[in-house]
């Protein structure tokens, strides 16, 4: 009953098998391996973007920070949600990689609205050299609270950015979970909507540690390569990143895993709803934020359930007080685990 | 006949097996996995350093840059050899991570002498705030030209650093190859000689991608953790780094692999010597720099040998002109490959 | 009728005279001039801080950025008001000088409350290495909206910072204007209240371009000196900074000028109030934010008044619509100018 | 008898007078003052560069660092002499402003030769992303050892840079001293020879503290303005920088002062030569490096002469040992001072 995070589950056996297969003989280092050629080709096909520049790194923070640094200048500000991972969970990595750019928090929750985004951009008035200059917009899809922007919503946010000539980055740590939730194509969810660069996550969805960074305009390619190397994120034995990503994309493993994770979450959410839990956010992918009584939390944790409380603690007298928690389902959690959890509720 | 680099060979099967075993169920993320506890304990034992702070990252450049940034200030200069990997092959990563520190190149070749080091440190006169301030000394062991400092030589270099109160970093991308060449203990080659921080390489010696950073004084621990996270080098699914390092240390795989690599290199060097090749540097670990006629290079490459020429090109009329090359042996290259190469000579 | 800013008026004649006097013969460069010795001694006396480290730079942004960089680490966040000069008007200089620290905006207006500050600090939960770490608190006195914190308010803000072990920086670009408004001593408004470092402004109050940075704990001295030099803010002909500051402190010129500026502002505010203008903020020093009809603005500007509208434009049909503006009085604006302005109202 | 540096002398009375005149009434802040308009126009005329972007800062290190940061990328290396001010005397300011670029020292002394420069550039082989990328060339004119490159030499250095497509920066802290020594035009010594950006010094030649940065291609203008502001080098009361530079350019004060300084130096050098002093470098502008016996130094210093020994100390028994020193003449040192010094020799 492990619902703490989708970065705590095992890697998919197909990924491990691919690593084994890749581990034969010699391979060119630093991204010149043959497996990477296949990955690049496959991602371009999947995204219907034959010119796209495609790179691999091992962590989501590296993907986000390097992509944003490439799209921005140190004297600019990056627009994002107040709960964006790049703001709350990366220990100033975007500021570090960008050389000291600022992050402007678009008022609201995890979901930016076009109105709030426009207000934030307009609010960073161009007072000559005095204030920070307007820089990229970063959108998280699936959001940090488990929401999924519709294609129309993404289009609307990108349109605001384009009004001001600003590039758009998509933090897709859970890209596949969003895609299957929307039943859209990768192109629709990215460049066709106006996205310029994507962090395309593999780690949380069945890989060991690999994320692709995709620029639809290849003009960014060389700068990104230099930034990746300077950031110490270029792997010498790169084939092991390539092999993970190749397996992830092969036979739609990425989509199968995401569908499984989302289905697991839907099963969990249905059970929670039936048990009278309150939802803090409408679950749309593989994350649920729900509240139920302290006594129930106590019972679940005593039985071995692992997850994060959200803004409260088990300490406290009032057993009926409702405490919020975050429950994340990855592809690997079995229905029996979910059902056992629900039974304990 | 692949002698291009020790970062192009496969990972050792024991490492892959460990990954498989680690891939069971859920594990705490971000370095809190149980395997890491064992790795930390084992490294402290191996180094006879029960207080040491031990961390894992995936690339050697990350290990070096993060370690040096932790030991330095942005207004300092780092002393190293003119052919140090941190100077020549990291695309300004040390400058990036340190916030703009300088590198002062100690005159000479790959091996720093105490005299040259003292001269360089003294040369960075302390002219108040005007010049860069003296910062850490970084020593590469095995050197970039295949040399190995004796324990006495390391002690002498560290003693010079200590005269000036400067910390010492050891770039041990090929730590194990040096250790078995010296038949010394890890403690003798590091803190007993005066080293403060080590990049302890796994990648080039049979792992997929893992390096340990070790600080003998734990006062650096928390700053390093923040720097690692801010640099996007903290893995969420950290267990896969831990598992590699655990396998690497288990049953002395690291020493076995290094002995095999060095033995491979010795066999190659003996053959080259017998064939009349000239050595640019005395091979002491797993790297040979040798020169032989262009015609011989042509013949070897035509037969499938893969390696780097060093400062020349195959182009040219003079078939008897001697061209230098670098030949690196990893643990995996079989004696038959070496013998075939030598036969072609 | 120039009310655009207190950085647009002339320097005080006594400052110019001091420059003339300083311009005799040779002087040691880089801050070793004899005039600086006197400045240091005088500032320590004024602040009742015999150990304080005292430095001069030429711009307020340099003072703020260098002071904050010295008090912070790149992985921290600096707490300030959403309208703080360091956030809105320094083009990411604090982020640049700190090596990529973040700024956390304390909800509210120009005046931070202890409750809002505590909430903001508590809100940056210490989630291990994931979020930014808590860093210094920066308070602007006089605030960017013309307000003056009472000594008790400063004490309360500093107390919150101290609860969390955080250092406090005071942006005193208009330090003297606040001091005379409070009728307090420099020590009361700074270290006795809990302030660790001060940007002590001269430029806006009668100098040409000089600000002192004062650290009450001299442990910061050497790091600041290196940061100042590395930031290119150490003047070779430093005596001309020293001379300005010496004149500024001599015979209480700084207090005389501030009293004059505040008195000018009070005269203006009284007239505005009498004329029925609305105040956006209660004027407490030398800045007024007032709103009156568009037609009045049009009339004033046509007559040669110079000032900034605040969030609106002269364009528009409705002549009776009230438009806000910012009016700043420096020491030099004569009462006849103010009275002429008021007459035009 | 003050020969320590040309940054220790007084400012020229005409500069002070201009400050007085500028100190009337209100002026637009942040470089929008009317005096700056005149400065810009005049510099464009002097340099025969009607499109040039022209900016003022207060220190030479700011001019150099901001110019080089604008011409470079953080992953590049800047080519300069081993004794370049940017390398030896700016406490890593170029590294700071550039975001961590490296400096590659062209072997040799203060004067780079085209051959050595080409060797250094070629030596930074383009090994893909691994090494630093080639960046700007920085030339100091007058050199740090008092030498002056001929126009032909500058052309030859720039030609090497252009072979590799690299921009050229001229550190002209003593621009005027070089120009009058060469009897060349500013255009000949800069853009006609291939220079892209100039630090045009005023401080050492009669100003209080002002340097112009000139880009012959205005494409760099906006980036420079943002970098200047972010670096805290944009003066609010900018008119006082403008007034200094205006006075400096008016009636050829800059050339008159430089001619006087160079003539002072020639008088000093002639006397030294007559007295049998040895010259370390041929004096070509306003700096002499000479060696004479310890006893003579002792006598001179006892009589009040102020200057820097160069690589030795007065301590020592051997009174006849020759010690080197650096003697710098500014415009203000009178012939009687020089003659008194020579008489003491």
Short mmCIF file of N, CA and C in Angstrom, two decimals, chain D residues 144-270:
data_model
loop_
_atom_site.label_atom_id
_atom_site.label_comp_id
_atom_site.label_asym_id
_atom_site.label_seq_id
_atom_site.Cartn_x
_atom_site.Cartn_y
_atom_site.Cartn_z
N UNK D 144 49.81 46.25 -19.63
CA UNK D 144 50.05 46.34 -18.19
C UNK D 144 51.52 46.58 -17.87
N UNK D 145 52.39 46.43 -18.87
CA UNK D 145 53.81 46.67 -18.63
C UNK D 145 54.29 47.93 -19.35
N UNK D 146 53.33 48.76 -19.76
CA UNK D 146 53.71 50.05 -20.32
C UNK D 146 53.98 50.03 -21.81
N UNK D 147 53.69 48.92 -22.48
CA UNK D 147 53.92 48.84 -23.92
C UNK D 147 52.72 49.32 -24.72
N UNK D 148 52.98 49.69 -25.95
CA UNK D 148 51.92 50.13 -26.85
C UNK D 148 52.02 49.30 -28.13
N UNK D 149 50.91 48.61 -28.44
CA UNK D 149 50.85 47.89 -29.72
C UNK D 149 50.78 48.90 -30.85
N UNK D 150 51.52 48.67 -31.91
CA UNK D 150 51.36 49.50 -33.11
C UNK D 150 50.02 49.16 -33.77
N UNK D 151 49.59 50.04 -34.64
CA UNK D 151 48.35 49.76 -35.37
C UNK D 151 48.49 48.45 -36.13
N UNK D 152 49.63 48.24 -36.72
CA UNK D 152 49.83 47.00 -37.48
C UNK D 152 49.74 45.78 -36.57
N UNK D 153 50.28 45.91 -35.38
CA UNK D 153 50.20 44.79 -34.44
C UNK D 153 48.75 44.53 -34.02
N UNK D 154 48.01 45.59 -33.77
CA UNK D 154 46.60 45.40 -33.42
C UNK D 154 45.85 44.74 -34.57
N UNK D 155 46.13 45.21 -35.77
CA UNK D 155 45.47 44.61 -36.94
C UNK D 155 45.77 43.12 -37.03
N UNK D 156 47.03 42.79 -36.77
CA UNK D 156 47.43 41.38 -36.90
C UNK D 156 46.74 40.53 -35.84
N UNK D 157 46.64 41.03 -34.61
CA UNK D 157 45.95 40.28 -33.55
C UNK D 157 44.47 40.11 -33.88
N UNK D 158 43.88 41.21 -34.32
CA UNK D 158 42.45 41.15 -34.67
C UNK D 158 42.22 40.19 -35.84
N UNK D 159 43.18 40.18 -36.77
CA UNK D 159 43.02 39.29 -37.92
C UNK D 159 42.99 37.84 -37.48
N UNK D 160 43.81 37.51 -36.50
CA UNK D 160 43.78 36.13 -35.99
C UNK D 160 42.42 35.83 -35.35
N UNK D 161 41.93 36.77 -34.57
CA UNK D 161 40.61 36.56 -33.96
C UNK D 161 39.55 36.36 -35.04
N UNK D 162 39.63 37.19 -36.06
CA UNK D 162 38.61 37.11 -37.12
C UNK D 162 38.69 35.80 -37.89
N UNK D 163 39.91 35.26 -38.03
CA UNK D 163 40.04 33.93 -38.67
C UNK D 163 39.11 32.93 -38.02
N UNK D 164 38.99 33.06 -36.70
CA UNK D 164 38.19 32.11 -35.94
C UNK D 164 36.80 32.67 -35.61
N UNK D 165 36.50 33.83 -36.17
CA UNK D 165 35.18 34.41 -35.93
C UNK D 165 34.97 34.92 -34.52
N UNK D 166 36.05 35.30 -33.85
CA UNK D 166 35.94 35.73 -32.46
C UNK D 166 35.93 37.25 -32.34
N UNK D 167 35.12 37.79 -31.46
CA UNK D 167 35.10 39.24 -31.26
C UNK D 167 36.33 39.70 -30.47
N UNK D 168 36.65 40.98 -30.61
CA UNK D 168 37.83 41.55 -29.95
C UNK D 168 37.42 42.69 -29.03
N UNK D 169 37.92 42.61 -27.81
CA UNK D 169 37.71 43.67 -26.83
C UNK D 169 39.05 44.37 -26.57
N UNK D 170 39.01 45.68 -26.47
CA UNK D 170 40.21 46.45 -26.15
C UNK D 170 40.05 47.04 -24.75
N UNK D 171 40.92 46.63 -23.85
CA UNK D 171 40.93 47.25 -22.52
C UNK D 171 41.76 48.52 -22.63
N UNK D 172 41.06 49.63 -22.78
CA UNK D 172 41.73 50.91 -22.96
C UNK D 172 41.69 51.75 -21.70
N UNK D 173 42.04 51.16 -20.58
CA UNK D 173 42.12 51.94 -19.35
C UNK D 173 43.05 53.14 -19.55
N UNK D 174 44.06 52.94 -20.39
CA UNK D 174 44.99 54.05 -20.75
C UNK D 174 44.92 54.29 -22.26
N UNK D 175 43.70 54.31 -22.78
CA UNK D 175 43.47 54.49 -24.21
C UNK D 175 44.17 55.74 -24.74
N UNK D 176 44.00 56.85 -24.05
CA UNK D 176 44.54 58.12 -24.55
C UNK D 176 46.06 58.09 -24.56
N UNK D 177 46.65 57.49 -23.55
CA UNK D 177 48.12 57.41 -23.52
C UNK D 177 48.66 56.64 -24.71
N UNK D 178 47.94 55.59 -25.09
CA UNK D 178 48.37 54.82 -26.27
C UNK D 178 48.17 55.63 -27.54
N UNK D 179 47.03 56.28 -27.60
CA UNK D 179 46.69 56.99 -28.83
C UNK D 179 47.70 58.08 -29.15
N UNK D 180 48.07 58.86 -28.15
CA UNK D 180 49.01 59.95 -28.42
C UNK D 180 50.41 59.37 -28.66
N UNK D 181 50.70 58.22 -28.07
CA UNK D 181 51.98 57.60 -28.35
C UNK D 181 52.07 57.15 -29.80
N UNK D 182 50.94 56.71 -30.33
CA UNK D 182 50.92 56.21 -31.72
C UNK D 182 50.67 57.31 -32.73
N UNK D 183 50.15 58.43 -32.23
CA UNK D 183 49.72 59.49 -33.13
C UNK D 183 48.74 58.95 -34.17
N UNK D 184 47.82 58.14 -33.68
CA UNK D 184 46.82 57.52 -34.56
C UNK D 184 45.45 58.11 -34.25
N UNK D 185 44.48 57.74 -35.04
CA UNK D 185 43.12 58.17 -34.75
C UNK D 185 42.43 57.09 -33.92
N UNK D 186 41.42 57.48 -33.14
CA UNK D 186 40.68 56.46 -32.38
C UNK D 186 40.10 55.36 -33.27
N UNK D 187 39.65 55.73 -34.45
CA UNK D 187 39.10 54.71 -35.35
C UNK D 187 40.19 53.74 -35.78
N UNK D 188 41.36 54.29 -36.10
CA UNK D 188 42.45 53.40 -36.52
C UNK D 188 42.84 52.42 -35.42
N UNK D 189 42.79 52.90 -34.19
CA UNK D 189 43.24 52.04 -33.09
C UNK D 189 42.13 51.09 -32.64
N UNK D 190 40.95 51.20 -33.22
CA UNK D 190 39.85 50.33 -32.77
C UNK D 190 39.19 49.62 -33.96
N UNK D 191 38.06 50.13 -34.39
CA UNK D 191 37.26 49.34 -35.33
C UNK D 191 37.93 49.17 -36.69
N UNK D 192 38.74 50.15 -37.09
CA UNK D 192 39.41 49.96 -38.37
C UNK D 192 40.45 48.83 -38.28
N UNK D 193 40.95 48.59 -37.08
CA UNK D 193 41.89 47.48 -36.89
C UNK D 193 41.17 46.16 -36.64
N UNK D 194 39.89 46.22 -36.30
CA UNK D 194 39.15 44.99 -36.05
C UNK D 194 38.61 44.84 -34.63
N UNK D 195 38.68 45.91 -33.86
CA UNK D 195 38.17 45.86 -32.49
C UNK D 195 36.65 46.02 -32.48
N UNK D 196 35.97 45.21 -31.65
CA UNK D 196 34.51 45.27 -31.58
C UNK D 196 33.99 46.09 -30.42
N UNK D 197 34.71 46.08 -29.33
CA UNK D 197 34.25 46.81 -28.14
C UNK D 197 35.45 47.37 -27.40
N UNK D 198 35.27 48.56 -26.82
CA UNK D 198 36.35 49.25 -26.15
C UNK D 198 35.95 49.67 -24.75
N UNK D 199 36.84 49.42 -23.81
CA UNK D 199 36.76 50.10 -22.52
C UNK D 199 37.61 51.35 -22.65
N UNK D 200 36.96 52.49 -22.66
CA UNK D 200 37.62 53.77 -22.95
C UNK D 200 37.80 54.50 -21.62
N UNK D 201 39.02 54.47 -21.12
CA UNK D 201 39.26 54.93 -19.76
C UNK D 201 39.31 56.44 -19.59
N UNK D 202 38.71 56.91 -18.51
CA UNK D 202 38.83 58.31 -18.12
C UNK D 202 39.48 58.46 -16.76
N UNK D 203 39.28 57.47 -15.90
CA UNK D 203 39.67 57.59 -14.49
C UNK D 203 41.16 57.84 -14.30
N UNK D 204 41.98 57.08 -15.02
CA UNK D 204 43.43 57.18 -14.81
C UNK D 204 44.03 58.42 -15.46
N UNK D 205 43.23 59.13 -16.23
CA UNK D 205 43.77 60.22 -17.03
C UNK D 205 43.09 61.55 -16.72
N UNK D 206 42.69 61.73 -15.47
CA UNK D 206 42.20 63.04 -15.08
C UNK D 206 40.76 63.13 -14.64
N UNK D 207 40.03 62.00 -14.73
CA UNK D 207 38.65 62.02 -14.22
C UNK D 207 38.62 61.50 -12.78
N UNK D 208 37.44 61.58 -12.16
CA UNK D 208 37.28 61.06 -10.81
C UNK D 208 36.98 59.57 -10.85
N UNK D 209 36.15 59.21 -11.79
CA UNK D 209 35.76 57.81 -11.91
C UNK D 209 34.74 57.66 -13.01
N UNK D 210 35.21 57.49 -14.23
CA UNK D 210 34.28 57.28 -15.34
C UNK D 210 35.01 56.59 -16.48
N UNK D 211 34.35 55.62 -17.06
CA UNK D 211 34.86 54.88 -18.20
C UNK D 211 33.71 54.74 -19.19
N UNK D 212 34.02 54.86 -20.45
CA UNK D 212 32.99 54.59 -21.46
C UNK D 212 33.16 53.17 -21.99
N UNK D 213 32.05 52.54 -22.28
CA UNK D 213 32.07 51.28 -23.02
C UNK D 213 31.46 51.56 -24.37
N UNK D 214 32.18 51.19 -25.41
CA UNK D 214 31.75 51.50 -26.78
C UNK D 214 31.66 50.19 -27.57
N UNK D 215 30.49 49.95 -28.14
CA UNK D 215 30.30 48.82 -29.07
C UNK D 215 30.11 49.41 -30.46
N UNK D 216 30.93 48.98 -31.39
CA UNK D 216 30.79 49.54 -32.73
C UNK D 216 29.58 48.97 -33.45
N UNK D 217 29.17 47.77 -33.04
CA UNK D 217 27.93 47.21 -33.59
C UNK D 217 26.83 47.41 -32.54
N UNK D 218 25.84 48.23 -32.87
CA UNK D 218 24.82 48.56 -31.86
C UNK D 218 23.92 47.39 -31.49
N UNK D 219 24.09 46.24 -32.12
CA UNK D 219 23.24 45.10 -31.75
C UNK D 219 23.43 44.70 -30.29
N UNK D 220 24.58 45.09 -29.71
CA UNK D 220 24.84 44.72 -28.32
C UNK D 220 24.20 45.68 -27.31
N UNK D 221 23.57 46.75 -27.81
CA UNK D 221 23.18 47.85 -26.93
C UNK D 221 22.24 47.41 -25.79
N UNK D 222 21.15 46.80 -26.15
CA UNK D 222 20.13 46.51 -25.15
C UNK D 222 20.63 45.49 -24.12
N UNK D 223 21.32 44.47 -24.60
CA UNK D 223 21.87 43.49 -23.66
C UNK D 223 22.83 44.16 -22.69
N UNK D 224 23.66 45.06 -23.22
CA UNK D 224 24.59 45.75 -22.33
C UNK D 224 23.84 46.57 -21.28
N UNK D 225 22.80 47.24 -21.71
CA UNK D 225 22.04 48.07 -20.75
C UNK D 225 21.46 47.22 -19.63
N UNK D 226 20.96 46.04 -19.98
CA UNK D 226 20.40 45.16 -18.96
C UNK D 226 21.50 44.62 -18.06
N UNK D 227 22.62 44.26 -18.65
CA UNK D 227 23.74 43.77 -17.84
C UNK D 227 24.26 44.86 -16.90
N UNK D 228 24.33 46.09 -17.39
CA UNK D 228 24.80 47.19 -16.54
C UNK D 228 23.88 47.39 -15.35
N UNK D 229 22.58 47.39 -15.62
CA UNK D 229 21.62 47.59 -14.52
C UNK D 229 21.69 46.42 -13.54
N UNK D 230 21.66 45.20 -14.07
CA UNK D 230 21.71 44.01 -13.22
C UNK D 230 23.01 43.95 -12.42
N UNK D 231 24.08 44.53 -12.96
CA UNK D 231 25.35 44.58 -12.25
C UNK D 231 25.43 45.73 -11.27
N UNK D 232 24.34 46.52 -11.17
CA UNK D 232 24.27 47.65 -10.23
C UNK D 232 25.23 48.77 -10.63
N UNK D 233 25.50 48.88 -11.92
CA UNK D 233 26.41 49.91 -12.41
C UNK D 233 25.71 51.04 -13.16
N UNK D 234 24.38 51.04 -13.13
CA UNK D 234 23.66 52.16 -13.73
C UNK D 234 23.44 53.21 -12.65
N UNK D 235 24.02 54.39 -12.86
CA UNK D 235 23.90 55.45 -11.85
C UNK D 235 22.55 56.15 -11.96
N UNK D 236 21.92 56.37 -10.81
CA UNK D 236 20.69 57.17 -10.85
C UNK D 236 21.07 58.62 -11.22
N UNK D 237 21.97 59.22 -10.46
CA UNK D 237 22.38 60.59 -10.80
C UNK D 237 23.50 60.53 -11.84
N UNK D 238 23.11 60.02 -12.98
CA UNK D 238 24.06 59.73 -14.05
C UNK D 238 24.75 60.98 -14.58
N UNK D 239 24.13 62.12 -14.39
CA UNK D 239 24.71 63.34 -14.96
C UNK D 239 26.13 63.59 -14.47
N UNK D 240 26.46 63.05 -13.30
CA UNK D 240 27.81 63.30 -12.79
C UNK D 240 28.85 62.41 -13.47
N UNK D 241 28.42 61.28 -14.00
CA UNK D 241 29.31 60.53 -14.90
C UNK D 241 29.42 61.26 -16.23
N UNK D 242 28.28 61.69 -16.74
CA UNK D 242 28.26 62.37 -18.04
C UNK D 242 29.14 63.61 -18.02
N UNK D 243 29.01 64.37 -16.93
CA UNK D 243 29.74 65.64 -16.88
C UNK D 243 31.25 65.41 -16.88
N UNK D 244 31.68 64.37 -16.17
CA UNK D 244 33.11 64.06 -16.19
C UNK D 244 33.57 63.73 -17.60
N UNK D 245 32.82 62.86 -18.25
CA UNK D 245 33.23 62.44 -19.59
C UNK D 245 33.14 63.60 -20.59
N UNK D 246 32.13 64.44 -20.42
CA UNK D 246 32.01 65.60 -21.30
C UNK D 246 33.22 66.52 -21.17
N UNK D 247 33.61 66.76 -19.93
CA UNK D 247 34.79 67.61 -19.71
C UNK D 247 36.05 66.96 -20.25
N UNK D 248 36.10 65.67 -20.10
CA UNK D 248 37.28 64.91 -20.53
C UNK D 248 37.47 65.03 -22.04
N UNK D 249 36.36 65.05 -22.75
CA UNK D 249 36.43 65.10 -24.22
C UNK D 249 36.51 66.53 -24.74
N UNK D 250 36.11 67.50 -23.89
CA UNK D 250 36.02 68.89 -24.34
C UNK D 250 37.41 69.49 -24.53
N UNK D 251 37.57 70.20 -25.61
CA UNK D 251 38.85 70.87 -25.87
C UNK D 251 40.02 69.89 -25.76
N UNK D 252 39.76 68.64 -26.10
CA UNK D 252 40.82 67.62 -26.10
C UNK D 252 41.53 67.46 -24.76
N UNK D 253 40.81 67.65 -23.68
CA UNK D 253 41.45 67.44 -22.38
C UNK D 253 42.07 66.06 -22.28
N UNK D 254 41.37 65.06 -22.80
CA UNK D 254 41.87 63.68 -22.72
C UNK D 254 43.22 63.55 -23.41
N UNK D 255 43.37 64.23 -24.54
CA UNK D 255 44.64 64.14 -25.28
C UNK D 255 45.72 64.99 -24.61
N UNK D 256 45.31 66.15 -24.15
CA UNK D 256 46.28 67.01 -23.45
C UNK D 256 46.83 66.30 -22.21
N UNK D 257 45.94 65.70 -21.44
CA UNK D 257 46.39 65.02 -20.22
C UNK D 257 47.30 63.85 -20.55
N UNK D 258 46.93 63.11 -21.56
CA UNK D 258 47.74 61.94 -21.92
C UNK D 258 49.11 62.37 -22.44
N UNK D 259 49.14 63.43 -23.22
CA UNK D 259 50.44 63.91 -23.72
C UNK D 259 51.32 64.34 -22.56
N UNK D 260 50.69 65.00 -21.59
CA UNK D 260 51.45 65.46 -20.43
C UNK D 260 51.99 64.26 -19.63
N UNK D 261 51.14 63.27 -19.45
CA UNK D 261 51.56 62.08 -18.69
C UNK D 261 52.70 61.37 -19.42
N UNK D 262 52.54 61.21 -20.70
CA UNK D 262 53.59 60.52 -21.46
C UNK D 262 54.89 61.33 -21.46
N UNK D 263 54.76 62.65 -21.58
CA UNK D 263 55.96 63.49 -21.55
C UNK D 263 56.64 63.40 -20.18
N UNK D 264 55.82 63.40 -19.13
CA UNK D 264 56.38 63.22 -17.79
C UNK D 264 57.18 61.93 -17.72
N UNK D 265 56.59 60.89 -18.27
CA UNK D 265 57.24 59.58 -18.22
C UNK D 265 58.53 59.57 -19.04
N UNK D 266 58.49 60.23 -20.18
CA UNK D 266 59.69 60.25 -21.02
C UNK D 266 60.83 60.97 -20.28
N UNK D 267 60.47 62.06 -19.62
CA UNK D 267 61.47 62.80 -18.84
C UNK D 267 62.06 61.90 -17.75
N UNK D 268 61.19 61.17 -17.10
CA UNK D 268 61.63 60.26 -16.05
C UNK D 268 62.50 59.15 -16.63
N UNK D 269 62.08 58.59 -17.73
CA UNK D 269 62.82 57.48 -18.34
C UNK D 269 64.19 57.95 -18.82
N UNK D 270 64.22 59.12 -19.39
CA UNK D 270 65.52 59.65 -19.84
C UNK D 270 66.47 59.79 -18.66
#
